[in-house]
Amino acid sequence: MEFDLKTIEALAPDQASLSAASKLTKRSNWPRLEKNEQQALIWGECQGSGSNPYRVVVDTGDHGYKCTCPSRKFPCKHTLALMWIAATAPASFAAAESSPEWVNDWLGRRRKTTPPPAQPIAGAAAKSIDEAARTDESAAVEDVAAVERREAAQRKRAEDTRQAVSAALDELDQWIADQLRLGLSGFVDGSSDRCRRIAARLVDMKATALAGRIDEIPSRLMALRGEEKPDAAIRELGKLVLLAKAWRSAPDDPELKRLVSTSETREQVLANPDARQVESFWEVLGEKIESRRDGLVSHSTWLLDLKSATPQFAVLLDYFPASAGRRSNAFAPGDRFDARLVFYPSRRPLRALVAERMGEVMSGAWPDFSFGAAKDPLATHASYQDAAPWITDCPLMLPPGAILVDDRGTGWWQATDDPRGIALPIAGAVNQTLLGLDLAATAALWDGARLDLLAAQSGFGRLDLS
């Protein structure tokens, strides 16, 4: 596994790509770096702006490569950075006896050739890997006055944002009062136009995240039966009232800022000394992909902590433009891996980042979780709502049960050993092959009205329900 910096310099499409690659050579950017010397392969996962890392593989023999990022430059900055690490810090790569499935898929599709050594492109602008490495070092040292001016400008922008968001919440309060005054029936029928108008106003007033949430209310109402919509509308509006009230009492709270205006960057979360960190074995329960009205697609990947004595969950959340098409995911339902997750600060931490990935974990059954004497799956939901009533999707680990269908075709999860016979409705169509099957445990999301099934354990092993 040998790489020459001059070769990397020749392979780079331009100087900008080299400079961008130099910023990705830090080990903290790569939760996973592995090699297989027999196959002459190196591969890794580079954390981008989203929750799902980009997967990169390079053939060290013929310099073939593949990256899952959407870059139009070849090789991209992630590929160049992986080669750069191999050239300057080969010990960073852990030896692997076999390559992962996604690497094998690439090997099976590519037609291996033996190209001539990389040569600079005739007429191309000069490229220098030394210049790229010096990019960070060459920044001018700011004087004290410049630093003070910049910090003062940051404080002013933060104060301007707080004032704008405060005004936005005042307008939201008036809007909610108007909806209640005009009647829930009218709100349910006209929710699409009404929510779109107030969402546009909130975007103008810098309450961007809250605007996106309101814009999705109509789609959540549309998924329900007619008789359920008024109660659901009350829940949605009530959560907005509580969120606005909480922000006013603590406008600098990281969780509330994330839900109302803007989120922290990955770097800020990783650098936060108070952020919760959990190193454990994790299983990918399932994923939830939703197209939003603002032109983005939200991609949620739900994880289960396999070492915890009680059900503990995490979610990797990513957003990308719908125009970019379906993005390849770093994880597939059923995958298991050893990793350290860093959670976004929250009253009930769920959203997380993969800070470091150590390797794969053997498959098997879930732990035998203790559900408590009452075995009430909604007790978890109640505890989440007590701590953070603005949460929409609450992860649950359901006790032994089965899936049934009523006369109207609605699917239900039914507890099998609960004397009260608790039953919860299921969102969407139900796979007919699951009906009546004994499920030892089921992981699902509960939004207060419907279950969104993720995965289950049965006598036949793991079942993917997402």
GROMACS .gro file of C-alpha atoms in nm:
model
  466
    1MET     CA    1   0.000   0.000   0.000
    2GLU     CA    2   0.227   0.276  -0.129
    3PHE     CA    3   0.131   0.615  -0.264
    4ASP     CA    4   0.355   0.891  -0.389
    5LEU     CA    5   0.255   1.253  -0.331
    6LYS     CA    6   0.363   1.342  -0.684
    7THR     CA    7   0.124   1.079  -0.818
    8ILE     CA    8  -0.159   1.230  -0.616
    9GLU     CA    9  -0.063   1.573  -0.746
   10ALA     CA   10  -0.080   1.445  -1.105
   11LEU     CA   11  -0.416   1.271  -1.051
   12ALA     CA   12  -0.583   1.580  -0.901
   13PRO     CA   13  -0.809   1.763  -1.148
   14ASP     CA   14  -0.702   2.106  -1.023
   15GLN     CA   15  -0.537   2.299  -0.740
   16ALA     CA   16  -0.871   2.365  -0.570
   17SER     CA   17  -0.929   1.990  -0.534
   18LEU     CA   18  -0.588   1.945  -0.374
   19SER     CA   19  -0.651   2.231  -0.133
   20ALA     CA   20  -0.991   2.086  -0.039
   21ALA     CA   21  -0.838   1.741   0.008
   22SER     CA   22  -0.572   1.878   0.242
   23LYS     CA   23  -0.848   1.983   0.484
   24LEU     CA   24  -0.983   1.626   0.495
   25THR     CA   25  -0.661   1.450   0.591
   26LYS     CA   26  -0.726   1.480   0.964
   27ARG     CA   27  -0.806   1.146   1.125
   28SER     CA   28  -1.115   1.294   1.291
   29ASN     CA   29  -1.278   1.330   0.948
   30TRP     CA   30  -1.259   0.954   0.890
   31PRO     CA   31  -1.461   0.732   1.127
   32ARG     CA   32  -1.335   0.432   0.931
   33LEU     CA   33  -1.004   0.363   0.752
   34GLU     CA   34  -0.916   0.009   0.645
   35LYS     CA   35  -0.693  -0.177   0.400
   36ASN     CA   36  -0.654  -0.519   0.244
   37GLU     CA   37  -0.300  -0.560   0.117
   38GLN     CA   38  -0.373  -0.885  -0.068
   39GLN     CA   39  -0.639  -0.711  -0.275
   40ALA     CA   40  -0.431  -0.391  -0.297
   41LEU     CA   41  -0.726  -0.191  -0.167
   42ILE     CA   42  -0.779   0.091   0.079
   43TRP     CA   43  -1.119   0.224   0.178
   44GLY     CA   44  -1.275   0.459   0.427
   45GLU     CA   45  -1.577   0.660   0.529
   46CYS     CA   46  -1.538   1.038   0.528
   47GLN     CA   47  -1.786   1.241   0.731
   48GLY     CA   48  -1.939   1.516   0.521
   49SER     CA   49  -2.190   1.783   0.617
   50GLY     CA   50  -2.467   1.527   0.665
   51SER     CA   51  -2.501   1.242   0.910
   52ASN     CA   52  -2.413   0.970   0.659
   53PRO     CA   53  -2.044   0.955   0.563
   54TYR     CA   54  -1.921   0.926   0.206
   55ARG     CA   55  -1.772   0.587   0.117
   56VAL     CA   56  -1.441   0.589  -0.069
   57VAL     CA   57  -1.239   0.298  -0.209
   58VAL     CA   58  -0.909   0.311  -0.399
   59ASP     CA   59  -0.717   0.039  -0.581
   60THR     CA   60  -0.355   0.108  -0.488
   61GLY     CA   61  -0.234  -0.094  -0.785
   62ASP     CA   62  -0.394   0.088  -1.077
   63HIS     CA   63  -0.529   0.394  -0.890
   64GLY     CA   64  -0.890   0.307  -0.968
   65TYR     CA   65  -1.135   0.469  -0.727
   66LYS     CA   66  -1.497   0.519  -0.630
   67CYS     CA   67  -1.665   0.772  -0.399
   68THR     CA   68  -2.034   0.807  -0.317
   69CYS     CA   69  -2.024   1.187  -0.305
   70PRO     CA   70  -2.203   1.387  -0.581
   71SER     CA   71  -1.889   1.576  -0.691
   72ARG     CA   72  -1.839   1.633  -1.064
   73LYS     CA   73  -1.461   1.637  -1.027
   74PHE     CA   74  -1.268   1.314  -1.072
   75PRO     CA   75  -1.105   1.216  -0.852
   76CYS     CA   76  -1.297   1.409  -0.588
   77LYS     CA   77  -1.147   1.564  -0.276
   78HIS     CA   78  -1.245   1.261  -0.064
   79THR     CA   79  -1.057   1.023  -0.293
   80LEU     CA   80  -0.752   1.250  -0.300
   81ALA     CA   81  -0.760   1.280   0.080
   82LEU     CA   82  -0.773   0.901   0.121
   83MET     CA   83  -0.470   0.865  -0.107
   84TRP     CA   84  -0.294   1.146   0.080
   85ILE     CA   85  -0.344   0.971   0.414
   86ALA     CA   86  -0.213   0.649   0.262
   87ALA     CA   87   0.099   0.833   0.144
   88THR     CA   88   0.174   1.021   0.465
   89ALA     CA   89   0.017   0.814   0.745
   90PRO     CA   90  -0.027   0.452   0.629
   91ALA     CA   91  -0.050   0.333   0.990
   92SER     CA   92  -0.391   0.502   1.009
   93PHE     CA   93  -0.542   0.213   0.812
   94ALA     CA   94  -0.654  -0.092   1.008
   95ALA     CA   95  -0.587  -0.427   0.841
   96ALA     CA   96  -0.903  -0.609   0.730
   97GLU     CA   97  -0.916  -0.975   0.633
   98SER     CA   98  -1.207  -0.915   0.399
   99SER     CA   99  -1.356  -0.612   0.228
  100PRO     CA  100  -1.710  -0.489   0.305
  101GLU     CA  101  -2.000  -0.560   0.073
  102TRP     CA  102  -2.003  -0.214  -0.085
  103VAL     CA  103  -1.636  -0.252  -0.181
  104ASN     CA  104  -1.704  -0.597  -0.326
  105ASP     CA  105  -1.993  -0.452  -0.529
  106TRP     CA  106  -1.757  -0.196  -0.680
  107LEU     CA  107  -1.497  -0.462  -0.757
  108GLY     CA  108  -1.760  -0.673  -0.930
  109ARG     CA  109  -1.875  -0.387  -1.153
  110ARG     CA  110  -1.546  -0.231  -1.257
  111ARG     CA  111  -1.331  -0.342  -1.546
  112LYS     CA  112  -0.977  -0.343  -1.414
  113THR     CA  113  -0.715  -0.202  -1.647
  114THR     CA  114  -0.349  -0.116  -1.625
  115PRO     CA  115  -0.328   0.251  -1.722
  116PRO     CA  116   0.000   0.434  -1.778
  117PRO     CA  117   0.138   0.635  -1.486
  118ALA     CA  118  -0.057   0.952  -1.417
  119GLN     CA  119   0.079   1.251  -1.608
  120PRO     CA  120  -0.006   1.618  -1.572
  121ILE     CA  121  -0.273   1.726  -1.820
  122ALA     CA  122  -0.130   1.933  -2.103
  123GLY     CA  123  -0.231   2.294  -2.077
  124ALA     CA  124  -0.378   2.250  -1.730
  125ALA     CA  125  -0.304   2.503  -1.462
  126ALA     CA  126  -0.007   2.418  -1.243
  127LYS     CA  127  -0.091   2.210  -0.937
  128SER     CA  128   0.118   2.188  -0.623
  129ILE     CA  129   0.054   1.955  -0.332
  130ASP     CA  130   0.300   2.158  -0.126
  131GLU     CA  131   0.092   2.470  -0.182
  132ALA     CA  132  -0.222   2.281  -0.079
  133ALA     CA  133  -0.056   2.163   0.241
  134ARG     CA  134   0.047   2.519   0.323
  135THR     CA  135  -0.303   2.662   0.273
  136ASP     CA  136  -0.393   2.668   0.641
  137GLU     CA  137  -0.046   2.782   0.747
  138SER     CA  138  -0.039   3.078   0.509
  139ALA     CA  139  -0.341   3.254   0.660
  140ALA     CA  140  -0.250   3.602   0.774
  141VAL     CA  141  -0.228   3.656   1.147
  142GLU     CA  142  -0.504   3.892   1.252
  143ASP     CA  143  -0.430   4.177   1.485
  144VAL     CA  144  -0.624   4.229   1.807
  145ALA     CA  145  -0.839   4.503   1.658
  146ALA     CA  146  -0.948   4.281   1.368
  147VAL     CA  147  -1.044   4.002   1.608
  148GLU     CA  148  -1.247   4.242   1.820
  149ARG     CA  149  -1.426   4.378   1.513
  150ARG     CA  150  -1.514   4.029   1.396
  151GLU     CA  151  -1.642   3.924   1.737
  152ALA     CA  152  -1.847   4.241   1.767
  153ALA     CA  153  -2.002   4.173   1.427
  154GLN     CA  154  -2.085   3.818   1.535
  155ARG     CA  155  -2.254   3.943   1.851
  156LYS     CA  156  -2.456   4.194   1.650
  157ARG     CA  157  -2.568   3.925   1.403
  158ALA     CA  158  -2.668   3.697   1.689
  159GLU     CA  159  -2.869   3.974   1.854
  160ASP     CA  160  -3.036   4.065   1.523
  161THR     CA  161  -3.131   3.701   1.475
  162ARG     CA  162  -3.276   3.677   1.827
  163GLN     CA  163  -3.488   3.986   1.770
  164ALA     CA  164  -3.609   3.860   1.432
  165VAL     CA  165  -3.697   3.516   1.570
  166SER     CA  166  -3.875   3.672   1.867
  167ALA     CA  167  -4.088   3.878   1.629
  168ALA     CA  168  -4.152   3.564   1.421
  169LEU     CA  169  -4.281   3.379   1.727
  170ASP     CA  170  -4.511   3.669   1.812
  171GLU     CA  171  -4.655   3.644   1.462
  172LEU     CA  172  -4.686   3.267   1.501
  173ASP     CA  173  -4.883   3.310   1.824
  174GLN     CA  174  -5.128   3.539   1.647
  175TRP     CA  175  -5.156   3.294   1.356
  176ILE     CA  176  -5.235   3.003   1.590
  177ALA     CA  177  -5.498   3.213   1.768
  178ASP     CA  178  -5.655   3.293   1.431
  179GLN     CA  179  -5.673   2.923   1.338
  180LEU     CA  180  -5.850   2.838   1.662
  181ARG     CA  181  -6.087   3.134   1.626
  182LEU     CA  182  -6.181   3.033   1.271
  183GLY     CA  183  -6.233   2.670   1.370
  184LEU     CA  184  -6.035   2.347   1.340
  185SER     CA  185  -6.247   2.223   1.052
  186GLY     CA  186  -6.142   2.517   0.838
  187PHE     CA  187  -5.780   2.475   0.941
  188VAL     CA  188  -5.777   2.105   0.849
  189ASP     CA  189  -5.937   2.171   0.510
  190GLY     CA  190  -5.712   2.466   0.426
  191SER     CA  191  -5.396   2.362   0.609
  192SER     CA  192  -5.184   2.343   0.294
  193ASP     CA  193  -5.225   2.708   0.194
  194ARG     CA  194  -5.239   2.841   0.550
  195CYS     CA  195  -4.924   2.661   0.663
  196ARG     CA  196  -4.738   2.759   0.348
  197ARG     CA  197  -4.811   3.130   0.402
  198ILE     CA  198  -4.700   3.142   0.765
  199ALA     CA  199  -4.396   2.926   0.685
  200ALA     CA  200  -4.285   3.177   0.421
  201ARG     CA  201  -4.320   3.459   0.674
  202LEU     CA  202  -4.111   3.270   0.930
  203VAL     CA  203  -3.835   3.208   0.677
  204ASP     CA  204  -3.817   3.583   0.610
  205MET     CA  205  -3.787   3.638   0.986
  206LYS     CA  206  -3.503   3.383   1.029
  207ALA     CA  207  -3.709   3.112   1.202
  208THR     CA  208  -3.610   2.873   0.924
  209ALA     CA  209  -3.625   2.540   1.108
  210LEU     CA  210  -3.964   2.618   1.259
  211ALA     CA  211  -4.094   2.716   0.916
  212GLY     CA  212  -3.992   2.378   0.777
  213ARG     CA  213  -4.175   2.203   1.059
  214ILE     CA  214  -4.497   2.398   0.997
  215ASP     CA  215  -4.474   2.333   0.624
  216GLU     CA  216  -4.493   1.958   0.693
  217ILE     CA  217  -4.809   1.971   0.908
  218PRO     CA  218  -5.049   1.925   0.612
  219SER     CA  219  -4.879   1.602   0.500
  220ARG     CA  220  -4.899   1.460   0.852
  221LEU     CA  221  -5.269   1.545   0.872
  222MET     CA  222  -5.338   1.396   0.529
  223ALA     CA  223  -5.206   1.058   0.646
  224LEU     CA  224  -5.488   1.029   0.904
  225ARG     CA  225  -5.856   0.944   0.886
  226GLY     CA  226  -6.099   1.233   0.877
  227GLU     CA  227  -6.219   1.183   1.234
  228GLU     CA  228  -5.860   1.185   1.362
  229LYS     CA  229  -5.750   1.508   1.198
  230PRO     CA  230  -5.895   1.763   1.447
  231ASP     CA  231  -5.719   1.601   1.744
  232ALA     CA  232  -5.397   1.576   1.543
  233ALA     CA  233  -5.425   1.944   1.448
  234ILE     CA  234  -5.459   2.038   1.815
  235ARG     CA  235  -5.147   1.834   1.896
  236GLU     CA  236  -4.948   1.999   1.618
  237LEU     CA  237  -5.049   2.352   1.716
  238GLY     CA  238  -4.997   2.276   2.084
  239LYS     CA  239  -4.641   2.160   2.020
  240LEU     CA  240  -4.572   2.486   1.836
  241VAL     CA  241  -4.702   2.688   2.132
  242LEU     CA  242  -4.482   2.495   2.377
  243LEU     CA  243  -4.178   2.525   2.153
  244ALA     CA  244  -4.223   2.901   2.116
  245LYS     CA  245  -4.267   2.941   2.491
  246ALA     CA  246  -3.955   2.735   2.562
  247TRP     CA  247  -3.746   2.940   2.315
  248ARG     CA  248  -3.851   3.267   2.477
  249SER     CA  249  -3.732   3.140   2.814
  250ALA     CA  250  -3.396   3.015   2.678
  251PRO     CA  251  -3.317   3.158   2.332
  252ASP     CA  252  -2.955   3.040   2.348
  253ASP     CA  253  -3.044   2.679   2.430
  254PRO     CA  254  -2.878   2.462   2.157
  255GLU     CA  255  -3.176   2.229   2.116
  256LEU     CA  256  -3.427   2.513   2.089
  257LYS     CA  257  -3.210   2.711   1.846
  258ARG     CA  258  -3.183   2.395   1.634
  259LEU     CA  259  -3.561   2.352   1.625
  260VAL     CA  260  -3.647   2.718   1.566
  261SER     CA  261  -3.370   2.879   1.361
  262THR     CA  262  -3.048   2.699   1.265
  263SER     CA  263  -2.856   2.389   1.370
  264GLU     CA  264  -2.499   2.351   1.489
  265THR     CA  265  -2.231   2.231   1.251
  266ARG     CA  266  -2.075   1.887   1.284
  267GLU     CA  267  -1.755   2.048   1.409
  268GLN     CA  268  -1.941   2.237   1.682
  269VAL     CA  269  -2.113   1.920   1.803
  270LEU     CA  270  -1.789   1.721   1.813
  271ALA     CA  271  -1.609   2.003   1.995
  272ASN     CA  272  -1.883   2.041   2.258
  273PRO     CA  273  -1.745   1.899   2.586
  274ASP     CA  274  -2.097   1.853   2.723
  275ALA     CA  275  -2.222   1.646   2.429
  276ARG     CA  276  -2.317   1.291   2.525
  277GLN     CA  277  -2.089   1.024   2.379
  278VAL     CA  278  -2.167   0.653   2.362
  279GLU     CA  279  -1.929   0.386   2.235
  280SER     CA  280  -2.119   0.064   2.174
  281PHE     CA  281  -2.238  -0.194   1.923
  282TRP     CA  282  -2.515  -0.053   1.704
  283GLU     CA  283  -2.769  -0.210   1.472
  284VAL     CA  284  -2.939  -0.023   1.189
  285LEU     CA  285  -3.309  -0.071   1.257
  286GLY     CA  286  -3.433   0.101   0.945
  287GLU     CA  287  -3.451   0.425   0.756
  288LYS     CA  288  -3.719   0.683   0.691
  289ILE     CA  289  -3.697   0.893   0.374
  290GLU     CA  290  -3.942   1.181   0.327
  291SER     CA  291  -3.973   1.448   0.058
  292ARG     CA  292  -4.039   1.790   0.207
  293ARG     CA  293  -4.230   2.084   0.063
  294ASP     CA  294  -3.920   2.304   0.078
  295GLY     CA  295  -3.749   2.092  -0.189
  296LEU     CA  296  -3.534   1.892   0.051
  297VAL     CA  297  -3.537   1.522   0.131
  298SER     CA  298  -3.492   1.415   0.493
  299HIS     CA  299  -3.315   1.083   0.548
  300SER     CA  300  -3.336   0.936   0.899
  301THR     CA  301  -3.136   0.625   0.988
  302TRP     CA  302  -3.246   0.473   1.320
  303LEU     CA  303  -3.001   0.277   1.535
  304LEU     CA  304  -3.035   0.049   1.839
  305ASP     CA  305  -2.774   0.023   2.115
  306LEU     CA  306  -2.702  -0.349   2.149
  307LYS     CA  307  -2.505  -0.320   2.473
  308SER     CA  308  -2.765  -0.130   2.675
  309ALA     CA  309  -2.977  -0.315   2.931
  310THR     CA  310  -3.278  -0.104   2.828
  311PRO     CA  311  -3.377   0.004   2.476
  312GLN     CA  312  -3.163   0.302   2.373
  313PHE     CA  313  -3.191   0.458   2.028
  314ALA     CA  314  -3.006   0.703   1.806
  315VAL     CA  315  -3.092   0.865   1.474
  316LEU     CA  316  -2.858   0.986   1.200
  317LEU     CA  317  -3.035   1.269   1.020
  318ASP     CA  318  -2.939   1.403   0.680
  319TYR     CA  319  -3.094   1.652   0.438
  320PHE     CA  320  -3.023   1.688   0.067
  321PRO     CA  321  -3.192   1.853  -0.234
  322ALA     CA  322  -3.459   1.643  -0.402
  323SER     CA  323  -3.307   1.742  -0.737
  324ALA     CA  324  -2.993   1.546  -0.645
  325GLY     CA  325  -3.184   1.217  -0.657
  326ARG     CA  326  -3.154   0.925  -0.417
  327ARG     CA  327  -2.822   0.932  -0.233
  328SER     CA  328  -2.644   0.611  -0.142
  329ASN     CA  329  -2.654   0.541   0.229
  330ALA     CA  330  -2.352   0.436   0.430
  331PHE     CA  331  -2.569   0.191   0.621
  332ALA     CA  332  -2.834  -0.066   0.532
  333PRO     CA  333  -3.107  -0.207   0.759
  334GLY     CA  334  -2.965  -0.492   0.962
  335ASP     CA  335  -2.604  -0.366   0.952
  336ARG     CA  336  -2.417  -0.391   1.282
  337PHE     CA  337  -2.104  -0.197   1.370
  338ASP     CA  338  -1.888  -0.086   1.659
  339ALA     CA  339  -1.879   0.293   1.681
  340ARG     CA  340  -1.861   0.597   1.904
  341LEU     CA  341  -2.156   0.830   1.859
  342VAL     CA  342  -2.172   1.192   1.968
  343PHE     CA  343  -2.523   1.318   2.037
  344TYR     CA  344  -2.658   1.664   1.967
  345PRO     CA  345  -2.734   1.839   2.299
  346SER     CA  346  -3.098   1.774   2.388
  347ARG     CA  347  -3.329   1.704   2.679
  348ARG     CA  348  -3.376   1.353   2.538
  349PRO     CA  349  -3.076   1.299   2.308
  350LEU     CA  350  -3.159   1.107   1.991
  351ARG     CA  351  -2.989   1.276   1.695
  352ALA     CA  352  -2.625   1.175   1.671
  353LEU     CA  353  -2.312   1.175   1.457
  354VAL     CA  354  -2.074   0.885   1.396
  355ALA     CA  355  -1.751   1.022   1.544
  356GLU     CA  356  -1.547   0.702   1.510
  357ARG     CA  357  -1.625   0.364   1.361
  358MET     CA  358  -1.417   0.070   1.482
  359GLY     CA  359  -1.547  -0.222   1.275
  360GLU     CA  360  -1.827  -0.465   1.207
  361VAL     CA  361  -2.021  -0.673   1.464
  362MET     CA  362  -2.154  -1.025   1.422
  363SER     CA  363  -2.527  -1.060   1.364
  364GLY     CA  364  -2.758  -1.210   1.623
  365ALA     CA  365  -3.073  -1.155   1.825
  366TRP     CA  366  -3.147  -0.834   2.013
  367PRO     CA  367  -3.080  -0.821   2.387
  368ASP     CA  368  -3.362  -0.938   2.613
  369PHE     CA  369  -3.480  -0.593   2.713
  370SER     CA  370  -3.676  -0.541   3.034
  371PHE     CA  371  -4.008  -0.371   2.959
  372GLY     CA  372  -4.118  -0.320   3.320
  373ALA     CA  373  -4.409  -0.472   3.511
  374ALA     CA  374  -4.682  -0.289   3.320
  375LYS     CA  375  -4.522  -0.349   2.980
  376ASP     CA  376  -4.684  -0.030   2.856
  377PRO     CA  377  -4.508   0.075   2.534
  378LEU     CA  378  -4.652   0.426   2.561
  379ALA     CA  379  -4.475   0.491   2.892
  380THR     CA  380  -4.161   0.569   2.692
  381HIS     CA  381  -4.355   0.811   2.474
  382ALA     CA  382  -4.494   0.983   2.784
  383SER     CA  383  -4.146   1.028   2.930
  384TYR     CA  384  -4.020   1.182   2.605
  385GLN     CA  385  -4.315   1.422   2.593
  386ASP     CA  386  -4.264   1.523   2.956
  387ALA     CA  387  -3.903   1.620   2.884
  388ALA     CA  388  -3.943   1.760   2.532
  389PRO     CA  389  -4.310   1.795   2.428
  390TRP     CA  390  -4.213   1.918   2.080
  391ILE     CA  391  -4.076   1.576   1.977
  392THR     CA  392  -4.275   1.428   1.687
  393ASP     CA  393  -4.135   1.077   1.636
  394CYS     CA  394  -4.065   0.877   1.952
  395PRO     CA  395  -3.876   0.544   1.917
  396LEU     CA  396  -4.032   0.251   2.102
  397MET     CA  397  -3.934  -0.108   2.168
  398LEU     CA  398  -4.263  -0.295   2.180
  399PRO     CA  399  -4.306  -0.609   2.393
  400PRO     CA  400  -4.423  -0.944   2.246
  401GLY     CA  401  -4.711  -0.889   2.008
  402ALA     CA  402  -4.859  -0.953   1.665
  403ILE     CA  403  -4.982  -0.754   1.365
  404LEU     CA  404  -5.352  -0.768   1.281
  405VAL     CA  405  -5.585  -0.594   1.035
  406ASP     CA  406  -5.933  -0.461   1.114
  407ASP     CA  407  -6.242  -0.456   0.892
  408ARG     CA  408  -6.138  -0.123   0.739
  409GLY     CA  409  -5.799  -0.259   0.634
  410THR     CA  410  -5.603  -0.066   0.898
  411GLY     CA  411  -5.308  -0.252   1.046
  412TRP     CA  412  -5.270  -0.278   1.424
  413TRP     CA  413  -4.993  -0.394   1.653
  414GLN     CA  414  -5.155  -0.598   1.934
  415ALA     CA  415  -4.978  -0.697   2.257
  416THR     CA  416  -5.010  -1.071   2.314
  417ASP     CA  417  -4.959  -1.094   2.690
  418ASP     CA  418  -5.103  -0.763   2.813
  419PRO     CA  419  -5.424  -0.817   3.013
  420ARG     CA  420  -5.551  -0.481   2.890
  421GLY     CA  421  -5.501  -0.589   2.531
  422ILE     CA  422  -5.326  -0.267   2.427
  423ALA     CA  423  -5.330  -0.210   2.050
  424LEU     CA  424  -5.173   0.065   1.839
  425PRO     CA  425  -5.259   0.156   1.476
  426ILE     CA  426  -4.991   0.119   1.209
  427ALA     CA  427  -4.911   0.379   0.944
  428GLY     CA  428  -4.937   0.270   0.583
  429ALA     CA  429  -5.008  -0.068   0.431
  430VAL     CA  430  -4.917  -0.387   0.616
  431ASN     CA  431  -4.729  -0.676   0.456
  432GLN     CA  432  -4.984  -0.957   0.454
  433THR     CA  433  -4.717  -1.219   0.528
  434LEU     CA  434  -4.669  -1.062   0.873
  435LEU     CA  435  -5.028  -1.103   0.987
  436GLY     CA  436  -5.059  -1.313   1.301
  437LEU     CA  437  -4.685  -1.379   1.321
  438ASP     CA  438  -4.554  -1.387   1.679
  439LEU     CA  439  -4.311  -1.100   1.725
  440ALA     CA  440  -4.082  -1.126   2.028
  441ALA     CA  441  -3.994  -0.755   2.007
  442THR     CA  442  -4.070  -0.478   1.759
  443ALA     CA  443  -3.892  -0.145   1.708
  444ALA     CA  444  -4.116   0.135   1.584
  445LEU     CA  445  -4.170   0.511   1.582
  446TRP     CA  446  -4.482   0.654   1.749
  447ASP     CA  447  -4.603   1.003   1.655
  448GLY     CA  448  -4.902   1.008   1.886
  449ALA     CA  449  -5.140   0.864   1.626
  450ARG     CA  450  -4.963   0.595   1.422
  451LEU     CA  451  -4.681   0.342   1.451
  452ASP     CA  452  -4.411   0.348   1.185
  453LEU     CA  453  -4.258   0.000   1.202
  454LEU     CA  454  -3.880  -0.036   1.169
  455ALA     CA  455  -3.778  -0.394   1.252
  456ALA     CA  456  -3.881  -0.693   1.461
  457GLN     CA  457  -3.743  -1.014   1.612
  458SER     CA  458  -3.939  -1.333   1.546
  459GLY     CA  459  -3.891  -1.707   1.545
  460PHE     CA  460  -3.759  -1.665   1.190
  461GLY     CA  461  -3.496  -1.413   1.299
  462ARG     CA  462  -3.480  -1.042   1.223
  463LEU     CA  463  -3.755  -0.890   1.009
  464ASP     CA  464  -3.699  -0.564   0.820
  465LEU     CA  465  -4.024  -0.365   0.839
  466SER     CA  466  -3.911  -0.017   0.727
   0.00000   0.00000   0.00000
